[in-house]
Amino acid sequence: MKKIVMKNPVVEMDGDEMTRVLWRQIKEILIEPFVELNTEYYDLGLKCRDATDDAVTHAAAEAIKEHKVGVKCATITPNAERVKEYGLKKMWKSPNGTIRAELDGTVFREPVTVEGIKPIIAGWKEPITIARHAYGDIYKASEFKIGEGESVVVTVGGESRAAADFKGGGVLSVMHNLDRSIEKFAENCFNYALEKKKDLWFGTKDTISKIYDGRFKDIFNRLYLEKYKERFGNAGIIYFYGLIDDVVARVMRSGGGFIWACKNYDGDVMSDMVSTVFGSLAMMTSVLVSEHGFEYEAAHGTVTRHYYKYLKGEKTSTNPVATVFAWTGALKKRGDLDGNAELSAFAANTERAVLETIEGGVMTNDLLPLFRKDGITPRGVGGEELLKAAADKLESFIRLV
Ligand code: NAP
Ligand code: MG
């Protein structure tokens, strides 16, 4: 079989633990037999980040700006335990946080749906896409412990105000956001909604946070009226703004099928809820869209519990779907940007092969209790076995062409 050639590289960011194992398997079993893979490789595994004083993460972000398309494996964000476990020089920041801050884009997360797996919320007929603002708020905050008797006075533009009365000591977080970043977030959301022809919903707590959250509300509203209202009307879609708690209640009662724009923290939390409703964290794709480029990843972490079992030689069943879709997302985008239709078609066929394998009853254990399809008794397999079954299907698709 002649392999598909890539004109330009994809920035490949390797990661940690179980997903690092899956990463290699996905490449070897599902991609490299069919594609002359052209990547610029960065090892974001914790050991390499520590050895390079995290320079490798910054270099990867720069590379995405240069080549426009990246694919990232899940990585450990170290805490105190990890510092001990890996003997780290320091508690390095989240690589995702670093890359998001450098690219300043919006993260769109959408569940992968398969026939046979119904959402836990029966009313949700179609997937809900979460659009997460990927800059600022608590993710770029300076945090302080305030001791007994200490005080904090904030001075802005000549006006000084005591931050709070810290009697008995407490904590302080200084977070910020930028008009420019909120504007880009809004534009990314409006454009994505137009591209996908789906309604856009947005919620904040502007009744309590009149200045901070109020700014988000106002910027969205201004840009909508100035640039998007007419185009939304022509496309037959709506922009809906509400208070975040009201929006959450409406989302639960909805039929799905819209894009839900969320501030950074809301998007972090709500994307886990949405993916769980549609099946599993491992069935959620994630793409960071920015003016500098596109970065594809899985929404879940490094699946530590499975990795420790794997190290002991025990059988594991880790779902590779989200990581496969990160690769196919990146290859599809590379194909589209380069005018390489063969590569884009390969990516689409790979997704189809994986989904049809699951719909045919072969799946990882996390999906077994969710799967109901007449005439099919589902069989639980390991991640590697699922990839091999999908590769067989993929080969048959390609031979048919
Ligand atoms: P996690 O790796 O997402 O795993 C949490 C649990 O969800 C797993 O124990 C497993 O449940 C289930 N799960 C997640 N992905 C799965 C998959 N592909 N197949 C089957 N089950 C899956 O989250 P975590 O345990 O909180 O975090 C582990 C590490 O990942 C941490 O060091 C964290 O810093 C990092 N992390 C990285 C990213 C990222 O790079 N994007 C995101 C989140 C977390 P069962 O154990 O019940 O089977
Ligand atoms: Mg989260």
Short mmCIF file of C-alpha atoms and ligand atoms in Angstrom, two decimals:
data_model
loop_
_atom_site.label_atom_id
_atom_site.label_comp_id
_atom_site.label_asym_id
_atom_site.label_seq_id
_atom_site.Cartn_x
_atom_site.Cartn_y
_atom_site.Cartn_z
CA MET A 1 0.00 0.00 0.00
CA LYS A 2 1.37 3.42 -0.92
CA LYS A 3 1.58 5.71 2.10
CA ILE A 4 0.04 9.18 2.16
CA VAL A 5 2.67 11.91 2.07
CA MET A 6 2.40 15.05 4.24
CA LYS A 7 3.66 18.37 2.87
CA ASN A 8 4.01 20.20 6.17
CA PRO A 9 4.57 18.86 9.67
CA VAL A 10 2.22 18.61 12.61
CA VAL A 11 3.69 19.64 15.98
CA GLU A 12 3.65 16.46 18.06
CA MET A 13 3.67 16.85 21.85
CA ASP A 14 4.21 13.60 23.72
CA GLY A 15 2.99 13.21 27.29
CA ASP A 16 2.80 11.03 30.39
CA GLU A 17 1.71 7.72 31.89
CA MET A 18 -1.08 5.66 30.27
CA THR A 19 -1.73 8.19 27.53
CA ARG A 20 1.96 8.08 26.58
CA VAL A 21 1.54 4.32 26.10
CA LEU A 22 -1.60 4.87 23.99
CA TRP A 23 0.17 7.61 22.02
CA ARG A 24 2.80 5.19 20.73
CA GLN A 25 0.21 2.51 20.00
CA ILE A 26 -2.05 4.88 18.05
CA LYS A 27 0.86 5.97 15.88
CA GLU A 28 2.17 2.45 15.28
CA ILE A 29 -1.14 0.67 14.77
CA LEU A 30 -3.47 3.24 13.25
CA ILE A 31 -1.43 5.96 11.53
CA GLU A 32 2.07 4.95 10.46
CA PRO A 33 0.97 1.94 8.37
CA PHE A 34 -0.97 4.39 6.17
CA VAL A 35 0.75 7.78 6.42
CA GLU A 36 4.38 8.86 5.98
CA LEU A 37 4.02 10.75 9.25
CA ASN A 38 5.71 14.15 9.24
CA THR A 39 5.87 15.63 12.73
CA GLU A 40 8.06 18.01 14.69
CA TYR A 41 8.43 16.17 18.00
CA TYR A 42 8.44 17.74 21.47
CA ASP A 43 8.59 15.55 24.55
CA LEU A 44 6.30 17.17 27.13
CA GLY A 45 6.63 14.15 29.42
CA LEU A 46 7.29 15.35 32.96
CA LYS A 47 10.91 14.12 33.01
CA CYS A 48 11.82 16.13 29.92
CA ARG A 49 9.97 19.21 31.16
CA ASP A 50 11.96 19.00 34.38
CA ALA A 51 15.28 18.43 32.59
CA THR A 52 14.72 21.45 30.30
CA ASP A 53 13.32 23.71 33.05
CA ASP A 54 10.05 23.62 31.07
CA ALA A 55 11.72 25.24 28.04
CA VAL A 56 10.37 22.37 25.93
CA THR A 57 6.77 23.46 26.61
CA HIS A 58 7.46 27.02 25.47
CA ALA A 59 9.30 25.72 22.40
CA ALA A 60 6.29 23.56 21.51
CA ALA A 61 3.96 26.56 21.78
CA GLU A 62 6.27 28.54 19.46
CA ALA A 63 6.30 25.62 17.02
CA ILE A 64 2.48 25.61 16.88
CA LYS A 65 2.63 29.29 15.94
CA GLU A 66 5.04 28.41 13.16
CA HIS A 67 3.36 25.30 11.74
CA LYS A 68 -0.25 26.18 12.71
CA VAL A 69 -1.28 22.65 13.74
CA GLY A 70 -0.36 20.70 16.87
CA VAL A 71 -1.47 17.50 18.59
CA LYS A 72 -0.88 16.99 22.29
CA CYS A 73 -0.89 13.95 24.56
CA ALA A 74 -2.19 14.32 28.11
CA THR A 75 0.46 15.42 30.58
CA ILE A 76 0.90 15.43 34.35
CA THR A 77 0.37 18.76 36.07
CA PRO A 78 2.63 18.25 39.07
CA ASN A 79 1.41 18.65 42.63
CA ALA A 80 3.42 18.09 45.83
CA GLU A 81 3.15 14.29 45.49
CA ARG A 82 4.40 14.35 41.92
CA VAL A 83 7.35 16.53 42.91
CA LYS A 84 8.37 13.73 45.30
CA GLU A 85 7.48 10.88 42.92
CA TYR A 86 9.59 12.31 40.06
CA GLY A 87 12.20 14.15 42.17
CA LEU A 88 11.33 17.40 40.38
CA LYS A 89 13.33 20.63 40.60
CA LYS A 90 10.08 22.51 41.13
CA MET A 91 6.32 22.26 40.78
CA TRP A 92 6.10 23.08 37.08
CA LYS A 93 2.98 24.79 35.78
CA SER A 94 0.36 22.99 33.73
CA PRO A 95 1.66 22.64 30.15
CA ASN A 96 -1.88 23.16 28.90
CA GLY A 97 -2.07 26.40 30.85
CA THR A 98 1.26 27.54 29.40
CA ILE A 99 0.31 26.71 25.80
CA ARG A 100 -3.16 28.22 26.14
CA ALA A 101 -1.68 31.41 27.57
CA GLU A 102 0.80 31.67 24.68
CA LEU A 103 -1.75 30.95 21.95
CA ASP A 104 -4.60 32.81 23.69
CA GLY A 105 -7.42 30.99 22.00
CA THR A 106 -10.69 29.28 22.74
CA VAL A 107 -11.02 25.58 23.58
CA PHE A 108 -13.97 23.83 21.92
CA ARG A 109 -14.91 20.48 23.43
CA GLU A 110 -17.42 18.18 21.84
CA PRO A 111 -18.50 14.65 22.80
CA VAL A 112 -17.93 11.85 20.32
CA THR A 113 -21.28 10.13 19.96
CA VAL A 114 -21.76 6.53 18.88
CA GLU A 115 -24.86 4.54 18.04
CA GLY A 116 -25.70 2.38 21.03
CA ILE A 117 -24.67 4.83 23.73
CA LYS A 118 -27.50 7.09 24.86
CA PRO A 119 -26.79 10.18 26.97
CA ILE A 120 -27.67 9.82 30.67
CA ILE A 121 -29.88 12.90 30.30
CA ALA A 122 -32.57 11.51 28.01
CA GLY A 123 -33.54 14.94 26.68
CA TRP A 124 -30.12 15.65 25.19
CA LYS A 125 -30.65 14.46 21.64
CA GLU A 126 -27.58 16.13 20.17
CA PRO A 127 -24.07 16.85 21.48
CA ILE A 128 -23.38 20.06 23.36
CA THR A 129 -20.13 21.78 22.40
CA ILE A 130 -18.40 23.61 25.23
CA ALA A 131 -16.40 26.68 24.18
CA ARG A 132 -13.96 27.41 26.98
CA HIS A 133 -12.19 30.74 27.25
CA ALA A 134 -8.57 29.65 27.54
CA TYR A 135 -7.03 32.74 29.10
CA GLY A 136 -6.85 34.30 32.55
CA ASP A 137 -9.09 34.22 35.64
CA ILE A 138 -7.88 31.75 38.30
CA TYR A 139 -5.56 30.04 35.77
CA LYS A 140 -3.31 33.11 35.66
CA ALA A 141 -3.97 34.38 39.17
CA SER A 142 -1.44 35.35 41.84
CA GLU A 143 -2.44 33.74 45.11
CA PHE A 144 -1.36 34.78 48.58
CA LYS A 145 -1.75 33.55 52.13
CA ILE A 146 -2.55 36.49 54.36
CA GLY A 147 -1.41 36.16 57.95
CA GLU A 148 -3.03 37.46 61.12
CA GLY A 149 -2.63 41.22 61.35
CA GLU A 150 -1.60 41.65 57.69
CA SER A 151 -3.67 43.83 55.41
CA VAL A 152 -3.97 44.25 51.65
CA VAL A 153 -4.61 47.59 50.06
CA VAL A 154 -5.18 47.79 46.33
CA THR A 155 -4.36 51.01 44.54
CA VAL A 156 -5.60 51.53 40.99
CA GLY A 157 -5.43 54.89 39.22
CA GLY A 158 -4.81 56.77 42.47
CA GLU A 159 -7.75 55.19 44.29
CA SER A 160 -6.85 52.93 47.23
CA ARG A 161 -9.18 50.34 48.72
CA ALA A 162 -8.72 47.68 51.40
CA ALA A 163 -9.21 44.30 49.68
CA ALA A 164 -10.93 42.76 52.69
CA ASP A 165 -10.78 42.54 56.46
CA PHE A 166 -8.33 39.65 57.01
CA LYS A 167 -9.01 39.19 60.73
CA GLY A 168 -7.60 35.79 61.76
CA GLY A 169 -5.76 35.45 58.43
CA GLY A 170 -7.04 34.17 55.08
CA VAL A 171 -6.31 33.90 51.42
CA LEU A 172 -6.21 36.28 48.49
CA SER A 173 -6.38 35.72 44.75
CA VAL A 174 -5.54 38.41 42.24
CA MET A 175 -6.95 37.45 38.89
CA HIS A 176 -7.39 39.38 35.72
CA ASN A 177 -8.57 39.26 32.18
CA LEU A 178 -7.93 41.41 29.13
CA ASP A 179 -10.46 43.14 26.88
CA ARG A 180 -8.46 41.94 23.88
CA SER A 181 -8.64 38.32 25.03
CA ILE A 182 -12.38 38.48 25.81
CA GLU A 183 -12.98 40.06 22.39
CA LYS A 184 -11.11 37.21 20.68
CA PHE A 185 -13.02 34.68 22.76
CA ALA A 186 -16.30 36.23 21.66
CA GLU A 187 -15.26 36.36 18.00
CA ASN A 188 -14.04 32.74 18.09
CA CYS A 189 -17.40 31.68 19.51
CA PHE A 190 -19.54 33.69 17.07
CA ASN A 191 -17.48 32.43 14.11
CA TYR A 192 -17.54 28.80 15.29
CA ALA A 193 -21.33 29.03 15.72
CA LEU A 194 -21.67 30.35 12.16
CA GLU A 195 -19.33 27.66 10.81
CA LYS A 196 -21.26 24.87 12.57
CA LYS A 197 -24.67 26.57 12.11
CA LYS A 198 -25.49 26.07 15.78
CA ASP A 199 -26.97 28.42 18.40
CA LEU A 200 -24.56 30.07 20.83
CA TRP A 201 -25.32 30.32 24.55
CA PHE A 202 -23.30 32.29 27.09
CA GLY A 203 -23.66 32.83 30.83
CA THR A 204 -21.76 34.68 33.56
CA LYS A 205 -22.50 35.93 37.07
CA ASP A 206 -22.74 39.60 36.13
CA THR A 207 -25.31 40.41 38.83
CA ILE A 208 -22.69 39.71 41.52
CA SER A 209 -19.52 40.44 39.59
CA LYS A 210 -20.75 43.63 37.98
CA ILE A 211 -17.40 44.88 36.71
CA TYR A 212 -15.51 41.64 36.00
CA ASP A 213 -18.23 39.37 34.61
CA GLY A 214 -20.11 42.44 33.43
CA ARG A 215 -17.23 43.11 31.06
CA PHE A 216 -17.64 39.67 29.46
CA LYS A 217 -21.36 40.25 29.00
CA ASP A 218 -20.89 43.73 27.52
CA ILE A 219 -18.12 42.73 25.10
CA PHE A 220 -20.12 39.78 23.77
CA ASN A 221 -23.19 41.96 23.41
CA ARG A 222 -21.35 44.80 21.66
CA LEU A 223 -19.63 42.50 19.16
CA TYR A 224 -22.85 40.61 18.52
CA LEU A 225 -24.76 43.78 17.68
CA GLU A 226 -21.90 45.30 15.66
CA LYS A 227 -20.80 42.32 13.60
CA TYR A 228 -22.85 39.15 13.99
CA LYS A 229 -26.55 39.84 14.56
CA GLU A 230 -27.38 39.99 10.88
CA ARG A 231 -25.24 36.97 9.97
CA PHE A 232 -26.82 34.94 12.78
CA GLY A 233 -30.25 35.93 11.46
CA ASN A 234 -29.34 34.86 7.94
CA ALA A 235 -27.97 31.55 9.22
CA GLY A 236 -31.13 30.92 11.28
CA ILE A 237 -29.24 30.65 14.56
CA ILE A 238 -29.54 32.63 17.79
CA TYR A 239 -27.24 34.12 20.43
CA PHE A 240 -28.62 33.72 23.93
CA TYR A 241 -27.18 35.33 27.08
CA GLY A 242 -28.27 34.52 30.63
CA LEU A 243 -27.03 34.32 34.20
CA ILE A 244 -24.78 31.28 34.58
CA ASP A 245 -27.08 29.48 37.05
CA ASP A 246 -30.12 30.09 34.85
CA VAL A 247 -28.14 28.88 31.83
CA VAL A 248 -27.14 25.68 33.67
CA ALA A 249 -30.81 24.98 34.46
CA ARG A 250 -31.81 25.61 30.83
CA VAL A 251 -28.99 23.40 29.55
CA MET A 252 -30.27 20.50 31.66
CA ARG A 253 -33.78 20.90 30.21
CA SER A 254 -32.58 21.43 26.63
CA GLY A 255 -32.37 19.04 23.70
CA GLY A 256 -28.67 19.83 23.14
CA GLY A 257 -27.23 20.72 19.75
CA PHE A 258 -25.78 24.14 20.62
CA ILE A 259 -22.46 25.73 21.53
CA TRP A 260 -22.13 26.77 25.16
CA ALA A 261 -19.57 29.52 25.67
CA CYS A 262 -18.08 29.35 29.17
CA LYS A 263 -15.60 31.41 31.13
CA ASN A 264 -12.35 29.56 31.83
CA TYR A 265 -13.34 27.81 35.08
CA ASP A 266 -16.93 27.11 34.04
CA GLY A 267 -15.64 25.48 30.87
CA ASP A 268 -13.17 23.34 32.79
CA VAL A 269 -15.91 21.97 35.04
CA MET A 270 -18.85 21.82 32.62
CA SER A 271 -16.91 19.97 29.95
CA ASP A 272 -16.39 17.10 32.41
CA MET A 273 -20.11 17.06 33.12
CA VAL A 274 -21.09 17.10 29.44
CA SER A 275 -18.63 14.34 28.51
CA THR A 276 -19.86 12.14 31.36
CA VAL A 277 -23.48 12.56 30.28
CA PHE A 278 -22.58 11.47 26.76
CA GLY A 279 -20.60 8.43 27.89
CA SER A 280 -17.11 8.89 29.20
CA LEU A 281 -14.36 11.44 29.62
CA ALA A 282 -12.55 9.38 27.03
CA MET A 283 -15.20 10.27 24.40
CA MET A 284 -14.55 14.02 24.44
CA THR A 285 -12.52 15.84 21.81
CA SER A 286 -10.85 19.14 22.43
CA VAL A 287 -9.38 21.76 20.12
CA LEU A 288 -7.76 25.08 20.96
CA VAL A 289 -8.63 27.56 18.22
CA SER A 290 -6.54 30.72 18.05
CA GLU A 291 -5.40 33.23 15.46
CA HIS A 292 -1.94 31.60 15.76
CA GLY A 293 -2.98 28.01 15.12
CA PHE A 294 -4.90 24.93 16.22
CA GLU A 295 -4.00 22.48 18.97
CA TYR A 296 -5.83 19.15 19.29
CA GLU A 297 -5.89 17.01 22.43
CA ALA A 298 -8.02 14.65 24.51
CA ALA A 299 -10.02 16.26 27.29
CA HIS A 300 -9.03 13.65 29.90
CA GLY A 301 -5.81 13.26 31.88
CA THR A 302 -3.03 10.67 31.91
CA VAL A 303 -5.26 7.95 33.49
CA THR A 304 -2.81 7.31 36.34
CA ARG A 305 -4.74 4.48 37.98
CA HIS A 306 -4.59 2.41 34.76
CA TYR A 307 -0.89 3.19 34.32
CA TYR A 308 0.07 1.77 37.70
CA LYS A 309 -1.83 -1.42 36.82
CA TYR A 310 -0.10 -1.51 33.42
CA LEU A 311 3.32 -1.17 35.10
CA LYS A 312 2.50 -4.17 37.29
CA GLY A 313 1.73 -6.17 34.13
CA GLU A 314 -2.00 -6.28 34.86
CA LYS A 315 -4.61 -6.10 32.09
CA THR A 316 -5.88 -2.58 31.39
CA SER A 317 -8.68 -1.24 29.26
CA THR A 318 -7.98 2.41 28.56
CA ASN A 319 -10.18 4.09 25.98
CA PRO A 320 -8.07 5.61 23.17
CA VAL A 321 -10.94 7.38 21.31
CA ALA A 322 -10.30 10.96 22.46
CA THR A 323 -6.57 10.64 21.75
CA VAL A 324 -7.26 9.11 18.33
CA PHE A 325 -9.62 11.99 17.56
CA ALA A 326 -6.91 14.46 18.62
CA TRP A 327 -4.66 12.92 15.95
CA THR A 328 -7.39 12.78 13.31
CA GLY A 329 -8.43 16.36 14.10
CA ALA A 330 -4.86 17.55 13.60
CA LEU A 331 -4.33 15.52 10.42
CA LYS A 332 -7.65 16.71 8.97
CA LYS A 333 -6.73 20.33 9.69
CA ARG A 334 -3.23 19.79 8.21
CA GLY A 335 -4.84 18.27 5.11
CA ASP A 336 -7.32 21.15 4.78
CA LEU A 337 -4.64 23.84 5.22
CA ASP A 338 -2.27 22.15 2.76
CA GLY A 339 -4.91 21.24 0.17
CA ASN A 340 -4.04 17.58 0.84
CA ALA A 341 -7.42 15.91 0.29
CA GLU A 342 -5.97 12.44 0.70
CA LEU A 343 -4.78 13.23 4.22
CA SER A 344 -8.13 14.79 5.22
CA ALA A 345 -9.97 11.76 3.84
CA PHE A 346 -7.66 9.41 5.76
CA ALA A 347 -8.48 11.26 8.99
CA ALA A 348 -12.23 10.99 8.35
CA ASN A 349 -11.92 7.28 7.49
CA THR A 350 -9.95 6.63 10.66
CA GLU A 351 -12.69 8.21 12.78
CA ARG A 352 -15.31 6.15 10.95
CA ALA A 353 -13.30 2.95 11.48
CA VAL A 354 -13.03 3.57 15.24
CA LEU A 355 -16.73 4.41 15.62
CA GLU A 356 -17.90 1.46 13.52
CA THR A 357 -15.69 -0.86 15.57
CA ILE A 358 -17.42 0.30 18.75
CA GLU A 359 -20.88 0.25 17.14
CA GLY A 360 -20.11 -3.34 16.11
CA GLY A 361 -19.69 -4.28 19.78
CA VAL A 362 -15.92 -4.08 20.37
CA MET A 363 -15.12 -1.46 23.02
CA THR A 364 -13.12 -0.60 26.12
CA ASN A 365 -14.62 -1.46 29.50
CA ASP A 366 -15.66 2.11 30.36
CA LEU A 367 -18.29 1.96 27.58
CA LEU A 368 -19.66 -1.54 28.30
CA PRO A 369 -22.28 -0.54 30.90
CA LEU A 370 -23.54 2.27 28.63
CA PHE A 371 -23.92 0.29 25.41
CA ARG A 372 -27.35 -1.02 24.30
CA LYS A 373 -27.94 -2.15 20.75
CA ASP A 374 -30.35 -4.83 19.52
CA GLY A 375 -28.65 -7.98 18.34
CA ILE A 376 -25.19 -7.03 19.60
CA THR A 377 -23.53 -8.33 22.74
CA PRO A 378 -20.71 -5.92 23.51
CA ARG A 379 -17.25 -7.28 24.24
CA GLY A 380 -14.74 -5.45 26.47
CA VAL A 381 -11.19 -5.24 25.16
CA GLY A 382 -7.97 -3.41 25.95
CA GLY A 383 -7.10 -0.15 24.22
CA GLU A 384 -4.51 -1.80 21.99
CA GLU A 385 -6.96 -4.48 20.84
CA LEU A 386 -9.53 -1.81 19.97
CA LEU A 387 -6.92 0.01 17.89
CA LYS A 388 -6.01 -3.19 16.05
CA ALA A 389 -9.67 -3.93 15.26
CA ALA A 390 -10.09 -0.35 14.00
CA ALA A 391 -6.94 -0.63 11.86
CA ASP A 392 -8.32 -3.77 10.18
CA LYS A 393 -11.51 -1.91 9.35
CA LEU A 394 -9.56 1.10 8.13
CA GLU A 395 -7.48 -1.08 5.84
CA SER A 396 -10.64 -2.55 4.33
CA PHE A 397 -12.06 0.98 3.71
CA ILE A 398 -8.86 2.00 1.99
CA ARG A 399 -8.71 -1.15 -0.14
CA LEU A 400 -12.28 -0.52 -1.30
CA VAL A 401 -11.34 2.90 -2.71
P1 NAP B 1 -7.86 11.30 34.37
O1 NAP B 1 -6.50 10.92 33.95
O2 NAP B 1 -8.72 11.93 33.35
O3 NAP B 1 -8.57 10.01 34.95
C1 NAP B 1 -9.64 10.02 35.85
C2 NAP B 1 -10.45 8.74 35.73
O4 NAP B 1 -11.32 8.84 34.61
C3 NAP B 1 -9.61 7.51 35.47
O5 NAP B 1 -9.09 6.96 36.65
C4 NAP B 1 -10.60 6.62 34.76
O6 NAP B 1 -11.53 6.04 35.66
C5 NAP B 1 -11.36 7.61 33.91
N1 NAP B 1 -10.71 7.81 32.59
C6 NAP B 1 -10.12 8.94 32.12
N2 NAP B 1 -9.68 8.75 30.88
C7 NAP B 1 -9.97 7.47 30.56
C8 NAP B 1 -9.75 6.68 29.40
N3 NAP B 1 -9.11 7.18 28.34
N4 NAP B 1 -10.21 5.40 29.40
C9 NAP B 1 -10.85 4.90 30.46
N5 NAP B 1 -11.09 5.60 31.59
C10 NAP B 1 -10.65 6.89 31.64
O7 NAP B 1 -7.79 12.35 35.59
P2 NAP B 1 -6.94 12.34 36.95
O8 NAP B 1 -6.78 10.93 37.44
O9 NAP B 1 -7.60 13.33 37.79
O10 NAP B 1 -5.52 12.89 36.55
C11 NAP B 1 -4.39 12.10 36.23
C12 NAP B 1 -3.27 13.00 35.76
O11 NAP B 1 -3.65 13.62 34.55
C13 NAP B 1 -2.91 14.10 36.73
O12 NAP B 1 -1.52 14.12 36.96
C14 NAP B 1 -3.36 15.38 36.05
O13 NAP B 1 -2.47 16.43 36.30
C15 NAP B 1 -3.34 15.00 34.60
N6 NAP B 1 -4.34 15.71 33.75
C16 NAP B 1 -3.91 16.13 32.53
C17 NAP B 1 -4.81 16.71 31.64
C18 NAP B 1 -4.28 17.15 30.29
O14 NAP B 1 -3.11 17.02 30.00
N7 NAP B 1 -5.15 17.63 29.44
C19 NAP B 1 -6.14 16.87 32.00
C20 NAP B 1 -6.56 16.40 33.25
C21 NAP B 1 -5.66 15.81 34.11
P3 NAP B 1 -11.33 4.61 36.37
O15 NAP B 1 -10.06 4.70 37.13
O16 NAP B 1 -12.55 4.51 37.22
O17 NAP B 1 -11.27 3.58 35.29
MG MG B 2 -11.66 19.64 33.97
#
